[in-house]
Tab-separated table of C-alpha atoms in Angstrom:
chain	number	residue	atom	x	y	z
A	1	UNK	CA	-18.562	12.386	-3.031
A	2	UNK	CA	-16.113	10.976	-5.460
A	3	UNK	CA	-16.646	7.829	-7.148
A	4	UNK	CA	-13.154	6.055	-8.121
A	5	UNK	CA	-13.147	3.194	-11.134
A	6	UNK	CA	-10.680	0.925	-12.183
A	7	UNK	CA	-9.872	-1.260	-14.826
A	8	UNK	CA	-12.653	-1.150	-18.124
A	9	UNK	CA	-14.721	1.177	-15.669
A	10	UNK	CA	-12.117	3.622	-15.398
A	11	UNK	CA	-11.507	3.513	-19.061
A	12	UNK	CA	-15.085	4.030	-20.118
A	13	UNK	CA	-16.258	6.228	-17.446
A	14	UNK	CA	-12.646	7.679	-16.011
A	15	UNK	CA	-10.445	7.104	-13.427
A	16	UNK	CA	-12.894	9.206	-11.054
A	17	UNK	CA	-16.101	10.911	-11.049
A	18	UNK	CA	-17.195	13.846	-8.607
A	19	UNK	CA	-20.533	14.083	-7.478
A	20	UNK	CA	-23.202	15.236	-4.985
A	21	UNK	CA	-24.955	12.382	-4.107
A	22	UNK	CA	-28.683	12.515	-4.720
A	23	UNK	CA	-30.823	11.863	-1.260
A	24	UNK	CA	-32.132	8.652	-2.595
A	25	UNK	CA	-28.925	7.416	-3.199
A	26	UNK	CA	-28.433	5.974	0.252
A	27	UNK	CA	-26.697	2.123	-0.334
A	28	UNK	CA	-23.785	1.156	-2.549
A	29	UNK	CA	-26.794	-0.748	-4.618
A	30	UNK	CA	-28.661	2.157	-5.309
A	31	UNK	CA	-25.078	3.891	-5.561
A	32	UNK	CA	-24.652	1.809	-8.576
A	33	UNK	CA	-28.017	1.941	-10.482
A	34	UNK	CA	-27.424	6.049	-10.219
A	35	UNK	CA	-23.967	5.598	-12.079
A	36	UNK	CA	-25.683	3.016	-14.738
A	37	UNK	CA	-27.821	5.650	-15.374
A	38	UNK	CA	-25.169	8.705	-15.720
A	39	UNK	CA	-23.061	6.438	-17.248
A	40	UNK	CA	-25.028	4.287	-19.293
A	41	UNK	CA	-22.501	2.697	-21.474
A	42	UNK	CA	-20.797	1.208	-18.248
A	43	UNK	CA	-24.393	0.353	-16.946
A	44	UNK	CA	-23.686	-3.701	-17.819
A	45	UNK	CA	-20.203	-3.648	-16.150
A	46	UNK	CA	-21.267	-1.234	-13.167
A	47	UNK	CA	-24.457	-3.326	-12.425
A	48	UNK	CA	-22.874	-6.886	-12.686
A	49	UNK	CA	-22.429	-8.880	-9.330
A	50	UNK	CA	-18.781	-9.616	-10.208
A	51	UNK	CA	-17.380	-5.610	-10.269
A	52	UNK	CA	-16.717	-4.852	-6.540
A	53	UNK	CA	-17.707	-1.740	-4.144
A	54	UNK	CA	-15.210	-0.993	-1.814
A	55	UNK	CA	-15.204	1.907	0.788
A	56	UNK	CA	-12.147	3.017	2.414
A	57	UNK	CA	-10.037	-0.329	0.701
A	58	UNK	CA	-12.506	-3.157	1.887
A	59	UNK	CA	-14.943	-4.729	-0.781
A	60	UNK	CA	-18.480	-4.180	0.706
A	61	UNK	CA	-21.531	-5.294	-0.010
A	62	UNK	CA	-24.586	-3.431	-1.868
A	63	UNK	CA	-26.830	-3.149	1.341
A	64	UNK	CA	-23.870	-0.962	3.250
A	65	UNK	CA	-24.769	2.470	3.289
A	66	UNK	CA	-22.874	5.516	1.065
A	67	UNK	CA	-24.504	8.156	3.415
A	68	UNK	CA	-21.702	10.522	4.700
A	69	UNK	CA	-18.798	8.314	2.677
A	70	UNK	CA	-16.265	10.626	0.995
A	71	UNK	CA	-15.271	7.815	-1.646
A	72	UNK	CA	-16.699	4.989	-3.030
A	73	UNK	CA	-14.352	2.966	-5.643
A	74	UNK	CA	-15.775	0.232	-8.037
A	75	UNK	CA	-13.420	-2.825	-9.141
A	76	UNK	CA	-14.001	-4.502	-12.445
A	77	UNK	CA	-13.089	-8.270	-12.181
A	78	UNK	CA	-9.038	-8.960	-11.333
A	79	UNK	CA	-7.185	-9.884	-14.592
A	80	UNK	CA	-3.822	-10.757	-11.840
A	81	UNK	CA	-0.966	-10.338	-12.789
B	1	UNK	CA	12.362	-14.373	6.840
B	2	UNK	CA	12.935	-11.652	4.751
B	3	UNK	CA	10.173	-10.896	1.950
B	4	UNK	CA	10.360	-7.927	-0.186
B	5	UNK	CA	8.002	-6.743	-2.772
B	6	UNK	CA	7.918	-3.927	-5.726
B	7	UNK	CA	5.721	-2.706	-7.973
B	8	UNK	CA	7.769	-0.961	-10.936
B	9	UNK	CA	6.070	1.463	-12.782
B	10	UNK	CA	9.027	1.856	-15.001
B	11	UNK	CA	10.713	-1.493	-17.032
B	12	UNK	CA	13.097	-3.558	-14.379
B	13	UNK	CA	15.790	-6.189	-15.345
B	14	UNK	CA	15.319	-9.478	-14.203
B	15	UNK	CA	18.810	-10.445	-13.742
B	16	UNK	CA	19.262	-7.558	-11.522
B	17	UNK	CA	16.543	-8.979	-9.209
B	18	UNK	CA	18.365	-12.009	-9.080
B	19	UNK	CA	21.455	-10.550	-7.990
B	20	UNK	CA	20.205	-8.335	-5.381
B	21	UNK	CA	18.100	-11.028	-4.331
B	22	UNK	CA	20.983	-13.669	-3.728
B	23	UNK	CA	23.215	-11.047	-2.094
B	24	UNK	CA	21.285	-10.407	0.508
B	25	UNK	CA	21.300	-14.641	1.068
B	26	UNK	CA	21.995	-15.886	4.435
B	27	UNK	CA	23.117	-19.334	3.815
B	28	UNK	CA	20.466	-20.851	2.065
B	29	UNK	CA	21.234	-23.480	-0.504
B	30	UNK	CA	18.592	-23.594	-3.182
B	31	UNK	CA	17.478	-20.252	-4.923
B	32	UNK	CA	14.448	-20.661	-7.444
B	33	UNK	CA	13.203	-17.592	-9.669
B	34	UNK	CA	10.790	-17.018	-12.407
B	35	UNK	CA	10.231	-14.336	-14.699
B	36	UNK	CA	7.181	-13.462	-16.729
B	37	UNK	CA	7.512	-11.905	-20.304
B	38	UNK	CA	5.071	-10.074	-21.993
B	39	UNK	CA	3.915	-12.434	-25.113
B	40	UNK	CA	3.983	-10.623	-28.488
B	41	UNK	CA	0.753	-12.301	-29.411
B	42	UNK	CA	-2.762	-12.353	-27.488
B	43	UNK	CA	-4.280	-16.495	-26.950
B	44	UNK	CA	-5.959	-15.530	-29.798
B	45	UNK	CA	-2.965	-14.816	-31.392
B	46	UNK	CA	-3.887	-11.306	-32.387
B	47	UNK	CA	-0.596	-9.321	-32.224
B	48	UNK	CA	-0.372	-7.425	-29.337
B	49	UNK	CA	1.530	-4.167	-28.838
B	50	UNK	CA	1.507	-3.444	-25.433
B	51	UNK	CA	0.018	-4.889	-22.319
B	52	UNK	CA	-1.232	-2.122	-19.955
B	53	UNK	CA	-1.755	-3.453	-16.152
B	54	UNK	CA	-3.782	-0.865	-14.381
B	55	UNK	CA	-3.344	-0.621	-10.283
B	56	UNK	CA	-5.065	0.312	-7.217
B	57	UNK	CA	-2.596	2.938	-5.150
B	58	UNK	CA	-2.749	0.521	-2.170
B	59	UNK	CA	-4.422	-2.703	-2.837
B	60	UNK	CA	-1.871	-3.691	-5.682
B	61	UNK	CA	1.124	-4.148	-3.396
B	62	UNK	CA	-1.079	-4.916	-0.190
B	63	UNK	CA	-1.795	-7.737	-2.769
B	64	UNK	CA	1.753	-8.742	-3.632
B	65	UNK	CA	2.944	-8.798	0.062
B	66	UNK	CA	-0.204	-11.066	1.491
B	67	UNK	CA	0.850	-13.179	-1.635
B	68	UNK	CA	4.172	-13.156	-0.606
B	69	UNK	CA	3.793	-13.796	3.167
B	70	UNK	CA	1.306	-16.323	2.051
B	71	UNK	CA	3.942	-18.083	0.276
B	72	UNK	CA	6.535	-17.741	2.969
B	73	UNK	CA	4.226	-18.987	5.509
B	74	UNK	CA	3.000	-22.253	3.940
B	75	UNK	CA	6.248	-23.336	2.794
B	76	UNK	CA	8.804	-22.109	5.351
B	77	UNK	CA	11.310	-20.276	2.472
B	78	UNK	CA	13.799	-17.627	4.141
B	79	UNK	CA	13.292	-15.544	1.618
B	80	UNK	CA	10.856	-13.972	-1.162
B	81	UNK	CA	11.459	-10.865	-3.580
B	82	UNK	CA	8.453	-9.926	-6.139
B	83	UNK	CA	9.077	-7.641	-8.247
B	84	UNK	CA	5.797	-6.670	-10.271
B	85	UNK	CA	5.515	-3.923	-13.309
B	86	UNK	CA	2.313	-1.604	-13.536
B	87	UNK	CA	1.565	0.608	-16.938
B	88	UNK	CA	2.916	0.273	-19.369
B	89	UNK	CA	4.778	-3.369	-20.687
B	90	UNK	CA	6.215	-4.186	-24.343
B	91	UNK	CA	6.212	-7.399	-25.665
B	92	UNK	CA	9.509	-9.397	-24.650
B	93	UNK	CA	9.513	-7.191	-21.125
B	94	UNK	CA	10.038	-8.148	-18.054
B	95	UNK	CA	5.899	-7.862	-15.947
B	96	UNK	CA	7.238	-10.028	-12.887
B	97	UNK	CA	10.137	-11.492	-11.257
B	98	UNK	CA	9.115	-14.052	-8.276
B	99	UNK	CA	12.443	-15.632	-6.541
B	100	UNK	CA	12.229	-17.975	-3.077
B	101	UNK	CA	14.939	-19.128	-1.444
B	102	UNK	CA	15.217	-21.983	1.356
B	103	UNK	CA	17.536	-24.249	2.720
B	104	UNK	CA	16.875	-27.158	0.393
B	105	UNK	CA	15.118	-26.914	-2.625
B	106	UNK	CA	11.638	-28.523	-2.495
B	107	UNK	CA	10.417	-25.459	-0.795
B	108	UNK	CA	11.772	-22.816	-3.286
B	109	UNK	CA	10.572	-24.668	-6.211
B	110	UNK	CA	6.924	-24.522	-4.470
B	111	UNK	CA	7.357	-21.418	-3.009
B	112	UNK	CA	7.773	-19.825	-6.365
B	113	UNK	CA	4.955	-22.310	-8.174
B	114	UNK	CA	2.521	-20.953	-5.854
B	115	UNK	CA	3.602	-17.463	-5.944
B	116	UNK	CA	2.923	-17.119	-9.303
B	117	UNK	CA	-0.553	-19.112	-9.613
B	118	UNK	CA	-1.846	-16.631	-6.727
B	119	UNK	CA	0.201	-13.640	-8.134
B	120	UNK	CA	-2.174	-14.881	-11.591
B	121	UNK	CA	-5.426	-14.521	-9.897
B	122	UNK	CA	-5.116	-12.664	-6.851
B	123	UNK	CA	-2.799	-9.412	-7.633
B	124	UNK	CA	-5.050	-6.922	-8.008
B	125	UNK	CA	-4.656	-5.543	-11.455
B	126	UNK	CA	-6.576	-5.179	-14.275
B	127	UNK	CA	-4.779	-5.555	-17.739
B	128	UNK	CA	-5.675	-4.476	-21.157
B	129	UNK	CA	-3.714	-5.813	-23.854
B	130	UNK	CA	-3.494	-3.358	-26.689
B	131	UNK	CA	-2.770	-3.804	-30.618
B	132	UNK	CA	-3.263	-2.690	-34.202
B	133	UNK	CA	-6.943	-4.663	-34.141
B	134	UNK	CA	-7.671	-2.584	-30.995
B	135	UNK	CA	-7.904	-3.308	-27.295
B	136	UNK	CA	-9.329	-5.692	-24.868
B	137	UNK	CA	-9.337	-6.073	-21.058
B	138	UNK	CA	-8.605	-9.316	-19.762
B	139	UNK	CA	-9.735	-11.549	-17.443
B	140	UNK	CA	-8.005	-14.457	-15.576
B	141	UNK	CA	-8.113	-17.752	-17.428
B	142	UNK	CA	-9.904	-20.937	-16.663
B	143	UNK	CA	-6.078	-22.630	-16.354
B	144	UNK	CA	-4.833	-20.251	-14.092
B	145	UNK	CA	-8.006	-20.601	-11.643
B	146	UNK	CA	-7.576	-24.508	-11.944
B	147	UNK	CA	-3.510	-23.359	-11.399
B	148	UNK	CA	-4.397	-21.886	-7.929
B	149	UNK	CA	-7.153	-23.964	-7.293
B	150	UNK	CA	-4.508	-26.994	-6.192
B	151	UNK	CA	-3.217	-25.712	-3.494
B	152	UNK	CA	-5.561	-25.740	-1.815
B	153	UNK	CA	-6.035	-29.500	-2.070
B	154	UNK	CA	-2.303	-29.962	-1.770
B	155	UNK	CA	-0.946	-30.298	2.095
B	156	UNK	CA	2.216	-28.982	2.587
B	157	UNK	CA	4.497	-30.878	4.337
């Protein structure tokens, strides 16, 4: 799976990140406590409520499932325009 | 209603915006634009270099034209044209261009208010501003929430 970033995520960690995702790694949740833990100087950013999951360009929630999803992207808060 | 919406990875000219944008007119009678410069100094006043405004591929201008239509919509202007920069800004540059034009000019003057308060919390970007005491990533500010905050108290008429 590849794991896109954006914003101060894809500065710290890069704009994307190929993996194979581990068999406990089944929800976007449990997606994100993995990546805090590769990635453990984004682990703050990546594990605050406020930086969005979204699958296939829709923001989804950490109970949906990552099981058999090709991409996952994270979104650091907007700055707008 | 025509709306039409850019995002301009390269510097754009404002005044060229304007022009296309009132060519294309179809008898309207008020035009109202607005153009946002990149400041040379941070709130802080820190002096800042360059403002980088990262982008999604597809959500950035899915963002501008919902903002747009939005806009359209709610006030019944003929006409929008955004015109939004990603990358790479310098201070005194161009980032956005927002024109609306309507018959009379209430409209335009709100269509354009509102464009820019949601175009300052909605547009999905993420900007950085970077300088010779280093860089920060920025997030919207308490004013520009409160900004886009009143419209939705405000009825329109």
């Amino acid at each position: 799976m590849i794991v896109g970033f954006y914003g101060i995520l894809g500065e710290v960690i890069g704009r994307e990140v190929e993996m194979d995702r581990p068999g406990h790694v089944r929800t976007v949740g449990e997606l994100r406590r993995h990546l805090a833990t590769l990635h453990p100087e984004a682990a703050r950013e990546l594990a605050a409520a406020r930086s969005k999951a979204s699958i296939d360009d829709r923001l989804v929630g950490d109970e949906v499932s990552v099981e058999g999803e090709d991409r996952v992207e994270f979104f650091p808060p907007l700055s707008g325009g | 209603m025509s709306i039409h919406t850019r995002l301009a990875a390269e510097p754009f000219r404002p005044e060229e915006e304007l022009a296309a944008f009132s060519s294309a007119l179809d008898g309207e009678g008020a035009v109202v634009s607005f153009v946002g410069v990149a400041r040379p100094e941070s709130l802080s006043g820190k002096r800042v270099s360059a403002l980088f405004l990262d982008h999604h591929p597809r959500l950035t201008e899915k963002s501008l034209e919902q903002i747009s239509r939005a806009a359209a919509d709610r006030f019944g202007v003929s006409a929008i044209r955004v015109v939004h920069r990603c990358g790479n800004v310098g201070p005194g540059e161009a980032i956005v261009f927002a024109a609306a034009a309507s018959r009379h000019r209430r409209a335009a003057f709100e269509a354009a208010d509102y464009l820019m308060d949601r175009l300052k919390t909605d547009a999905v970007f993420w900007k950085r501003e970077d300088g010779p005491s280093g860089s920060a990533w920025i997030e919207p500010r308490d004013d520009d929430h409160g900004a886009a905050a009143r419209w939705s108290e405000k009825c329109p008429e």
